[in-house]
Amino acid sequence: MRKLISCVSRKEYYRNQIRHGKQHIDENPQDKFSYAAIAVAYWHIRNFTEAKKNAEIALKLDPDMPEPYWILAYISLDNKEPIEIYLPMAERAYELAQENVEAVVCFGLAKVESGNLIDGLLLLESAVELNPLNIWARSNLAIVYGRIGDVEKF
């Protein structure tokens, strides 16, 4: 029951983020931070269409924001698009924000999918070090450990 409440609370939290972000955009249509925040919130509730739309707007407003890059890279990865599409976006997100767990995980996943398992593993390990409670980082690290046959390490 507690997990269900937590999940509902989390979705409600992100819906509030979206609502507040849209209010800010109504007041200031050039608010790159609101577009990025809305994109992140949509990504968390797995509405990738809206996440992509808002990430693209944020990126046009400021090409040096990391969030749009990792969101777009992850969506491309999730859609099984060619590596040439998402690897540069994931790398750019990482270059802009090496302390951002999502950017590190996304670049790690892109490295793994491009065949560079060791670099991907190291990136995922560093993401877990950045935030040991981040479930996305931990679960993807466990998957990569499984791929290389080192599940005991995790």
Short mmCIF file of C-alpha atoms in Angstrom, two decimals:
data_model
loop_
_atom_site.label_atom_id
_atom_site.label_comp_id
_atom_site.label_asym_id
_atom_site.label_seq_id
_atom_site.Cartn_x
_atom_site.Cartn_y
_atom_site.Cartn_z
CA MET A 1 0.00 0.00 0.00
CA ARG A 2 2.85 2.39 0.84
CA LYS A 3 4.42 2.00 -2.62
CA LEU A 4 1.08 2.73 -4.26
CA ILE A 5 0.69 5.91 -2.22
CA SER A 6 4.25 6.89 -3.03
CA CYS A 7 3.67 6.29 -6.76
CA VAL A 8 0.45 8.30 -6.75
CA SER A 9 2.12 11.09 -4.79
CA ARG A 10 5.01 11.15 -7.22
CA LYS A 11 2.70 11.38 -10.24
CA GLU A 12 0.73 14.13 -8.55
CA TYR A 13 3.99 15.94 -7.79
CA TYR A 14 4.98 15.87 -11.47
CA ARG A 15 1.50 16.92 -12.59
CA ASN A 16 1.83 19.92 -10.26
CA GLN A 17 5.24 20.68 -11.77
CA ILE A 18 3.66 20.66 -15.22
CA ARG A 19 0.79 22.90 -14.14
CA HIS A 20 3.14 25.41 -12.46
CA GLY A 21 5.52 25.36 -15.41
CA LYS A 22 2.67 26.11 -17.81
CA GLN A 23 1.58 29.01 -15.62
CA HIS A 24 5.11 30.43 -15.79
CA ILE A 25 5.15 30.02 -19.56
CA ASP A 26 1.83 31.86 -19.84
CA GLU A 27 3.51 34.77 -18.06
CA ASN A 28 6.84 34.44 -19.89
CA PRO A 29 6.75 32.40 -23.13
CA GLN A 30 10.58 32.46 -23.32
CA ASP A 31 11.05 30.78 -19.92
CA LYS A 32 13.53 28.06 -20.86
CA PHE A 33 13.65 26.69 -17.32
CA SER A 34 9.91 26.09 -17.26
CA TYR A 35 10.01 24.25 -20.57
CA ALA A 36 12.88 22.09 -19.28
CA ALA A 37 11.08 21.42 -15.98
CA ILE A 38 7.89 20.47 -17.82
CA ALA A 39 9.90 18.15 -20.09
CA VAL A 40 11.47 16.45 -17.07
CA ALA A 41 8.08 16.08 -15.36
CA TYR A 42 6.50 14.58 -18.49
CA TRP A 43 9.48 12.25 -18.81
CA HIS A 44 8.97 11.04 -15.24
CA ILE A 45 5.32 10.21 -15.91
CA ARG A 46 6.36 8.59 -19.22
CA ASN A 47 4.50 10.98 -21.51
CA PHE A 48 7.35 11.03 -23.98
CA THR A 49 5.45 12.95 -26.67
CA GLU A 50 4.98 15.97 -24.42
CA ALA A 51 8.43 15.53 -22.89
CA LYS A 52 9.99 15.67 -26.34
CA LYS A 53 7.95 18.68 -27.42
CA ASN A 54 8.92 20.70 -24.34
CA ALA A 55 12.55 19.56 -24.44
CA GLU A 56 12.84 20.71 -28.05
CA ILE A 57 11.46 24.15 -27.14
CA ALA A 58 13.85 24.45 -24.18
CA LEU A 59 16.75 23.45 -26.41
CA LYS A 60 15.86 26.12 -28.98
CA LEU A 61 15.75 28.71 -26.20
CA ASP A 62 19.08 27.60 -24.72
CA PRO A 63 21.32 25.01 -26.41
CA ASP A 64 23.43 24.75 -23.24
CA MET A 65 20.80 23.21 -20.97
CA PRO A 66 21.52 19.55 -20.18
CA GLU A 67 17.95 18.39 -19.46
CA PRO A 68 16.65 18.63 -23.02
CA TYR A 69 19.61 16.64 -24.31
CA TRP A 70 19.25 13.71 -21.91
CA ILE A 71 15.47 13.65 -22.31
CA LEU A 72 15.68 13.60 -26.11
CA ALA A 73 18.50 11.05 -26.02
CA TYR A 74 16.56 8.75 -23.69
CA ILE A 75 13.40 9.01 -25.79
CA SER A 76 15.43 8.17 -28.92
CA LEU A 77 17.01 5.24 -27.09
CA ASP A 78 13.61 4.07 -25.86
CA ASN A 79 12.25 4.30 -29.43
CA LYS A 80 15.20 2.18 -30.61
CA GLU A 81 16.39 4.88 -32.99
CA PRO A 82 19.91 4.58 -34.44
CA ILE A 83 22.83 5.20 -32.09
CA GLU A 84 23.95 8.10 -34.28
CA ILE A 85 20.87 10.00 -33.14
CA TYR A 86 21.01 9.56 -29.39
CA LEU A 87 24.71 9.11 -28.57
CA PRO A 88 25.67 12.72 -29.42
CA MET A 89 22.70 14.05 -27.42
CA ALA A 90 23.57 11.90 -24.41
CA GLU A 91 27.21 12.93 -24.64
CA ARG A 92 26.27 16.61 -24.81
CA ALA A 93 24.05 16.27 -21.72
CA TYR A 94 26.96 14.67 -19.89
CA GLU A 95 29.38 17.38 -21.02
CA LEU A 96 27.03 20.04 -19.69
CA ALA A 97 26.19 18.37 -16.38
CA GLN A 98 28.46 15.58 -15.16
CA GLU A 99 26.86 15.90 -11.72
CA ASN A 100 23.34 15.33 -13.08
CA VAL A 101 22.41 11.69 -12.40
CA GLU A 102 19.98 11.48 -15.31
CA ALA A 103 22.56 12.86 -17.75
CA VAL A 104 25.17 10.37 -16.50
CA VAL A 105 22.75 7.42 -16.69
CA CYS A 106 21.62 8.42 -20.16
CA PHE A 107 25.20 8.69 -21.44
CA GLY A 108 26.04 5.39 -19.76
CA LEU A 109 23.11 3.68 -21.46
CA ALA A 110 24.08 5.19 -24.80
CA LYS A 111 27.64 3.91 -24.35
CA VAL A 112 26.36 0.44 -23.50
CA GLU A 113 24.01 0.39 -26.50
CA SER A 114 26.83 1.57 -28.77
CA GLY A 115 28.84 -1.48 -27.72
CA ASN A 116 31.11 0.26 -25.25
CA LEU A 117 30.08 -1.81 -22.24
CA ILE A 118 32.97 -0.90 -19.95
CA ASP A 119 32.63 2.88 -20.37
CA GLY A 120 28.88 2.54 -19.96
CA LEU A 121 29.35 0.49 -16.81
CA LEU A 122 31.74 3.07 -15.36
CA LEU A 123 29.29 5.87 -16.09
CA LEU A 124 26.43 3.96 -14.47
CA GLU A 125 28.59 3.25 -11.43
CA SER A 126 29.39 6.95 -11.15
CA ALA A 127 25.67 7.76 -11.41
CA VAL A 128 24.97 5.46 -8.46
CA GLU A 129 27.82 7.12 -6.55
CA LEU A 130 26.25 10.52 -7.26
CA ASN A 131 22.91 9.36 -5.87
CA PRO A 132 22.81 5.86 -4.35
CA LEU A 133 19.02 6.08 -3.98
CA ASN A 134 18.34 6.79 -7.66
CA ILE A 135 16.39 3.74 -8.79
CA TRP A 136 16.94 4.45 -12.50
CA ALA A 137 20.71 4.46 -12.04
CA ARG A 138 20.71 1.37 -9.80
CA SER A 139 18.41 -0.72 -11.98
CA ASN A 140 20.35 0.06 -15.17
CA LEU A 141 23.63 -0.69 -13.43
CA ALA A 142 22.22 -4.06 -12.32
CA ILE A 143 21.17 -4.80 -15.91
CA VAL A 144 24.67 -4.05 -17.21
CA TYR A 145 26.26 -6.16 -14.46
CA GLY A 146 23.96 -8.96 -15.59
CA ARG A 147 25.06 -8.50 -19.20
CA ILE A 148 28.70 -8.91 -18.28
CA GLY A 149 27.99 -11.74 -15.85
CA ASP A 150 29.02 -9.89 -12.69
CA VAL A 151 25.71 -9.81 -10.84
CA GLU A 152 27.50 -10.65 -7.59
CA LYS A 153 29.10 -7.20 -7.60
CA PHE A 154 25.77 -5.44 -7.33
#
